[in-house]
């Protein structure tokens, strides 16, 4: 399917991660110009040259507004504007009893998982509105809808992000800018690798056995009994930022294998 976004410019945060890089490859195939950013982009600088589209990578910390603004300025200097913003960066944060989490633990999650997206939206949506066309997509999580007891810092930050993007969608669409979220669950990324290595060590089992028991005990809704792939999330994101998704606004698309066992998003 032609997504009808050839020649558009997309900013992707968390671009060194599995989901960020996966969507970068899809958009490159669609002829989208790319601005790829992460705290450390050394791992993808050479690969960026092989994407087959106009693209550059720049390091930036999304918890610092000045660095977010600097990335957007570079995008405008290079490509003239930003039409699409895809926010995938974030952290798992501290885990444990919600009442034992310190203020600093909650604030760390908010800085990385919520306010980072606010900064990206603040810097890019005015450009999209000026051009009369735009797409803003933030990666949320199943945790925003189906929170887990020991992940309170992550739960609350992602729930705040979902509410923020929904709020943006009410007015931005009048200027041609559509805002949506994607909620993955248990995707094969560095984040879930770390979780499963920790589980394997705690239980004295193999990595694969840790995944198997986690699915059985903690994610019964995923009846396919596997982790999702970054490419599967990227495909949903690519649709949402395309011209084909011209009547999808304020929506949350789950890419969770059925992990969330509820009708509501």
mmCIF file of C-alpha atoms in Angstrom, residues 34-233:
data_model
loop_
_atom_site.group_PDB
_atom_site.id
_atom_site.type_symbol
_atom_site.label_atom_id
_atom_site.label_comp_id
_atom_site.label_asym_id
_atom_site.label_seq_id
_atom_site.Cartn_x
_atom_site.Cartn_y
_atom_site.Cartn_z
ATOM 1 C CA UNK A 34 14.107 11.221 8.417
ATOM 2 C CA UNK A 35 15.468 12.974 11.469
ATOM 3 C CA UNK A 36 16.494 10.255 13.899
ATOM 4 C CA UNK A 37 17.336 11.073 17.484
ATOM 5 C CA UNK A 38 18.287 9.246 20.655
ATOM 6 C CA UNK A 39 20.602 9.825 23.596
ATOM 7 C CA UNK A 40 23.270 7.852 21.757
ATOM 8 C CA UNK A 41 23.066 7.471 17.976
ATOM 9 C CA UNK A 42 26.543 6.045 17.426
ATOM 10 C CA UNK A 43 25.079 2.605 16.890
ATOM 11 C CA UNK A 44 22.958 3.710 13.930
ATOM 12 C CA UNK A 45 25.012 6.445 12.230
ATOM 13 C CA UNK A 46 26.422 4.086 9.610
ATOM 14 C CA UNK A 47 23.092 2.329 9.100
ATOM 15 C CA UNK A 48 21.373 5.645 8.489
ATOM 16 C CA UNK A 49 23.465 6.051 5.354
ATOM 17 C CA UNK A 50 22.018 2.784 4.027
ATOM 18 C CA UNK A 51 18.350 3.682 4.491
ATOM 19 C CA UNK A 52 17.924 4.856 0.927
ATOM 20 C CA UNK A 53 16.375 8.191 1.808
ATOM 21 C CA UNK A 54 17.497 11.608 2.969
ATOM 22 C CA UNK A 55 18.220 11.161 6.663
ATOM 23 C CA UNK A 56 20.458 12.167 9.508
ATOM 24 C CA UNK A 57 20.920 11.116 13.127
ATOM 25 C CA UNK A 58 21.550 13.448 16.035
ATOM 26 C CA UNK A 59 22.050 12.743 19.710
ATOM 27 C CA UNK A 60 19.701 14.443 22.151
ATOM 28 C CA UNK A 61 18.254 13.978 25.618
ATOM 29 C CA UNK A 62 14.467 14.231 25.487
ATOM 30 C CA UNK A 63 14.344 15.254 29.147
ATOM 31 C CA UNK A 64 16.025 18.544 28.200
ATOM 32 C CA UNK A 65 13.837 21.030 26.375
ATOM 33 C CA UNK A 66 16.792 22.870 24.872
ATOM 34 C CA UNK A 67 18.060 19.688 23.243
ATOM 35 C CA UNK A 68 14.626 18.822 21.851
ATOM 36 C CA UNK A 69 14.337 22.310 20.392
ATOM 37 C CA UNK A 70 17.844 22.021 18.910
ATOM 38 C CA UNK A 71 16.946 18.803 17.088
ATOM 39 C CA UNK A 72 13.836 20.402 15.602
ATOM 40 C CA UNK A 73 15.836 23.447 14.511
ATOM 41 C CA UNK A 74 18.286 21.152 12.709
ATOM 42 C CA UNK A 75 15.376 19.391 11.024
ATOM 43 C CA UNK A 76 13.984 22.710 9.784
ATOM 44 C CA UNK A 77 17.404 23.872 8.608
ATOM 45 C CA UNK A 78 17.915 20.637 6.670
ATOM 46 C CA UNK A 79 14.426 19.842 5.390
ATOM 47 C CA UNK A 80 12.346 22.983 5.898
ATOM 48 C CA UNK A 81 9.816 21.589 8.377
ATOM 49 C CA UNK A 82 8.642 18.573 10.365
ATOM 50 C CA UNK A 83 5.442 16.915 9.134
ATOM 51 C CA UNK A 84 5.469 13.817 11.324
ATOM 52 C CA UNK A 85 6.619 13.276 14.902
ATOM 53 C CA UNK A 86 6.898 9.754 16.308
ATOM 54 C CA UNK A 87 7.809 9.575 19.972
ATOM 55 C CA UNK A 88 9.082 6.142 20.992
ATOM 56 C CA UNK A 89 11.698 7.021 23.605
ATOM 57 C CA UNK A 90 11.142 6.167 27.248
ATOM 58 C CA UNK A 91 12.244 4.090 30.216
ATOM 59 C CA UNK A 92 10.750 1.361 32.392
ATOM 60 C CA UNK A 93 11.626 3.224 35.570
ATOM 61 C CA UNK A 94 11.805 2.017 39.143
ATOM 62 C CA UNK A 95 9.661 -0.936 40.177
ATOM 63 C CA UNK A 96 8.239 -2.121 43.469
ATOM 64 C CA UNK A 97 5.553 -1.322 46.014
ATOM 65 C CA UNK A 98 3.853 1.869 44.765
ATOM 66 C CA UNK A 99 3.950 3.350 48.274
ATOM 67 C CA UNK A 100 7.673 2.659 48.597
ATOM 68 C CA UNK A 101 8.548 4.470 45.399
ATOM 69 C CA UNK A 102 10.152 7.825 46.161
ATOM 70 C CA UNK A 103 9.062 11.124 44.642
ATOM 71 C CA UNK A 104 12.262 10.954 42.603
ATOM 72 C CA UNK A 105 11.196 7.604 41.114
ATOM 73 C CA UNK A 106 7.870 8.982 39.930
ATOM 74 C CA UNK A 107 9.500 12.177 38.652
ATOM 75 C CA UNK A 108 12.098 10.214 36.684
ATOM 76 C CA UNK A 109 9.353 8.303 34.879
ATOM 77 C CA UNK A 110 7.392 11.489 34.241
ATOM 78 C CA UNK A 111 10.429 13.246 32.813
ATOM 79 C CA UNK A 112 11.314 10.383 30.462
ATOM 80 C CA UNK A 113 7.916 8.918 29.583
ATOM 81 C CA UNK A 114 5.540 11.879 29.741
ATOM 82 C CA UNK A 115 7.169 15.312 29.672
ATOM 83 C CA UNK A 116 9.570 14.217 26.930
ATOM 84 C CA UNK A 117 6.575 13.770 24.618
ATOM 85 C CA UNK A 118 5.128 17.114 25.693
ATOM 86 C CA UNK A 119 8.412 18.768 24.677
ATOM 87 C CA UNK A 120 8.405 17.058 21.280
ATOM 88 C CA UNK A 121 4.788 18.049 20.632
ATOM 89 C CA UNK A 122 5.427 21.617 21.740
ATOM 90 C CA UNK A 123 8.327 21.905 19.299
ATOM 91 C CA UNK A 124 6.750 20.199 16.279
ATOM 92 C CA UNK A 125 2.987 20.794 16.224
ATOM 93 C CA UNK A 126 3.263 24.511 15.400
ATOM 94 C CA UNK A 127 5.237 23.565 12.291
ATOM 95 C CA UNK A 128 2.614 21.022 11.275
ATOM 96 C CA UNK A 129 -0.230 23.469 11.862
ATOM 97 C CA UNK A 130 1.543 26.072 9.781
ATOM 98 C CA UNK A 131 1.805 23.573 6.918
ATOM 99 C CA UNK A 132 -1.824 22.454 7.285
ATOM 100 C CA UNK A 133 -0.885 18.769 7.592
ATOM 101 C CA UNK A 134 0.723 16.704 10.307
ATOM 102 C CA UNK A 135 0.827 13.518 12.325
ATOM 103 C CA UNK A 136 1.845 13.060 15.955
ATOM 104 C CA UNK A 137 2.087 9.538 17.344
ATOM 105 C CA UNK A 138 3.329 8.583 20.796
ATOM 106 C CA UNK A 139 4.101 5.059 21.951
ATOM 107 C CA UNK A 140 2.210 4.507 25.169
ATOM 108 C CA UNK A 141 1.824 0.998 26.653
ATOM 109 C CA UNK A 142 -0.695 -1.550 27.787
ATOM 110 C CA UNK A 143 0.171 -0.205 31.267
ATOM 111 C CA UNK A 144 -1.835 2.948 30.607
ATOM 112 C CA UNK A 145 -4.997 0.834 30.453
ATOM 113 C CA UNK A 146 -4.038 -2.284 32.398
ATOM 114 C CA UNK A 147 -1.641 -1.149 35.134
ATOM 115 C CA UNK A 148 0.587 -3.626 36.946
ATOM 116 C CA UNK A 149 1.086 -3.381 40.709
ATOM 117 C CA UNK A 150 4.879 -3.192 40.757
ATOM 118 C CA UNK A 151 5.134 -0.732 37.832
ATOM 119 C CA UNK A 152 3.356 2.286 39.303
ATOM 120 C CA UNK A 153 5.875 4.862 38.094
ATOM 121 C CA UNK A 154 5.587 3.609 34.513
ATOM 122 C CA UNK A 155 1.809 3.109 34.725
ATOM 123 C CA UNK A 156 1.089 6.662 35.776
ATOM 124 C CA UNK A 157 3.487 8.314 33.335
ATOM 125 C CA UNK A 158 2.090 6.369 30.388
ATOM 126 C CA UNK A 159 -1.504 7.026 31.453
ATOM 127 C CA UNK A 160 -0.688 10.730 31.586
ATOM 128 C CA UNK A 161 0.806 10.531 28.094
ATOM 129 C CA UNK A 162 -2.308 8.837 26.720
ATOM 130 C CA UNK A 163 -4.500 11.574 28.214
ATOM 131 C CA UNK A 164 -2.209 14.299 26.880
ATOM 132 C CA UNK A 165 -2.312 13.043 23.289
ATOM 133 C CA UNK A 166 -6.079 12.571 23.458
ATOM 134 C CA UNK A 167 -6.378 16.165 24.606
ATOM 135 C CA UNK A 168 -4.175 17.389 21.759
ATOM 136 C CA UNK A 169 -6.377 15.638 19.231
ATOM 137 C CA UNK A 170 -9.440 17.738 20.049
ATOM 138 C CA UNK A 171 -8.100 20.960 18.562
ATOM 139 C CA UNK A 172 -5.099 20.040 16.392
ATOM 140 C CA UNK A 173 -7.256 18.300 13.788
ATOM 141 C CA UNK A 174 -8.807 21.630 12.836
ATOM 142 C CA UNK A 175 -5.374 22.536 11.430
ATOM 143 C CA UNK A 176 -4.897 19.205 9.665
ATOM 144 C CA UNK A 177 -2.818 17.610 12.436
ATOM 145 C CA UNK A 178 -3.934 14.192 13.698
ATOM 146 C CA UNK A 179 -2.732 12.884 17.075
ATOM 147 C CA UNK A 180 -2.862 9.245 18.141
ATOM 148 C CA UNK A 181 -1.160 6.680 20.345
ATOM 149 C CA UNK A 182 0.023 3.109 19.919
ATOM 150 C CA UNK A 183 0.050 0.725 22.882
ATOM 151 C CA UNK A 184 2.394 -2.242 22.553
ATOM 152 C CA UNK A 185 2.788 -5.061 25.051
ATOM 153 C CA UNK A 186 5.702 -7.422 25.615
ATOM 154 C CA UNK A 187 7.597 -6.618 22.443
ATOM 155 C CA UNK A 188 11.032 -8.144 21.806
ATOM 156 C CA UNK A 189 13.164 -5.104 22.632
ATOM 157 C CA UNK A 190 16.134 -4.331 24.864
ATOM 158 C CA UNK A 191 13.648 -3.348 27.580
ATOM 159 C CA UNK A 192 11.906 -6.723 27.722
ATOM 160 C CA UNK A 193 15.216 -8.541 27.207
ATOM 161 C CA UNK A 194 16.419 -6.917 30.417
ATOM 162 C CA UNK A 195 13.202 -7.894 32.194
ATOM 163 C CA UNK A 196 13.505 -11.517 31.108
ATOM 164 C CA UNK A 197 17.210 -11.793 31.942
ATOM 165 C CA UNK A 198 16.396 -10.533 35.434
ATOM 166 C CA UNK A 199 13.513 -12.993 35.749
ATOM 167 C CA UNK A 200 15.683 -15.857 34.520
ATOM 168 C CA UNK A 201 18.330 -15.047 37.127
ATOM 169 C CA UNK A 202 15.803 -14.737 39.957
ATOM 170 C CA UNK A 203 14.102 -18.028 39.102
ATOM 171 C CA UNK A 204 17.230 -19.928 38.084
ATOM 172 C CA UNK A 205 15.871 -20.750 34.620
ATOM 173 C CA UNK A 206 16.881 -20.112 31.016
ATOM 174 C CA UNK A 207 15.977 -16.927 29.158
ATOM 175 C CA UNK A 208 13.454 -18.812 26.992
ATOM 176 C CA UNK A 209 11.900 -20.430 30.051
ATOM 177 C CA UNK A 210 11.601 -17.031 31.694
ATOM 178 C CA UNK A 211 9.621 -15.807 28.689
ATOM 179 C CA UNK A 212 7.419 -18.914 28.681
ATOM 180 C CA UNK A 213 6.530 -18.677 32.367
ATOM 181 C CA UNK A 214 6.029 -14.914 32.201
ATOM 182 C CA UNK A 215 3.494 -15.336 29.415
ATOM 183 C CA UNK A 216 1.735 -18.106 31.309
ATOM 184 C CA UNK A 217 1.672 -16.373 34.689
ATOM 185 C CA UNK A 218 1.624 -12.652 33.914
ATOM 186 C CA UNK A 219 0.190 -12.185 30.392
ATOM 187 C CA UNK A 220 -2.513 -14.839 29.871
ATOM 188 C CA UNK A 221 -4.252 -12.661 27.286
ATOM 189 C CA UNK A 222 -1.410 -13.218 24.819
ATOM 190 C CA UNK A 223 -2.664 -16.587 23.602
ATOM 191 C CA UNK A 224 -0.064 -16.700 20.810
ATOM 192 C CA UNK A 225 2.468 -17.342 23.581
ATOM 193 C CA UNK A 226 5.255 -15.188 22.187
ATOM 194 C CA UNK A 227 6.682 -11.703 22.381
ATOM 195 C CA UNK A 228 5.643 -9.269 19.691
ATOM 196 C CA UNK A 229 8.133 -7.973 17.139
ATOM 197 C CA UNK A 230 9.185 -4.358 16.700
ATOM 198 C CA UNK A 231 8.170 -4.560 13.036
ATOM 199 C CA UNK A 232 4.608 -5.363 14.077
ATOM 200 C CA UNK A 233 4.410 -2.169 16.136
#
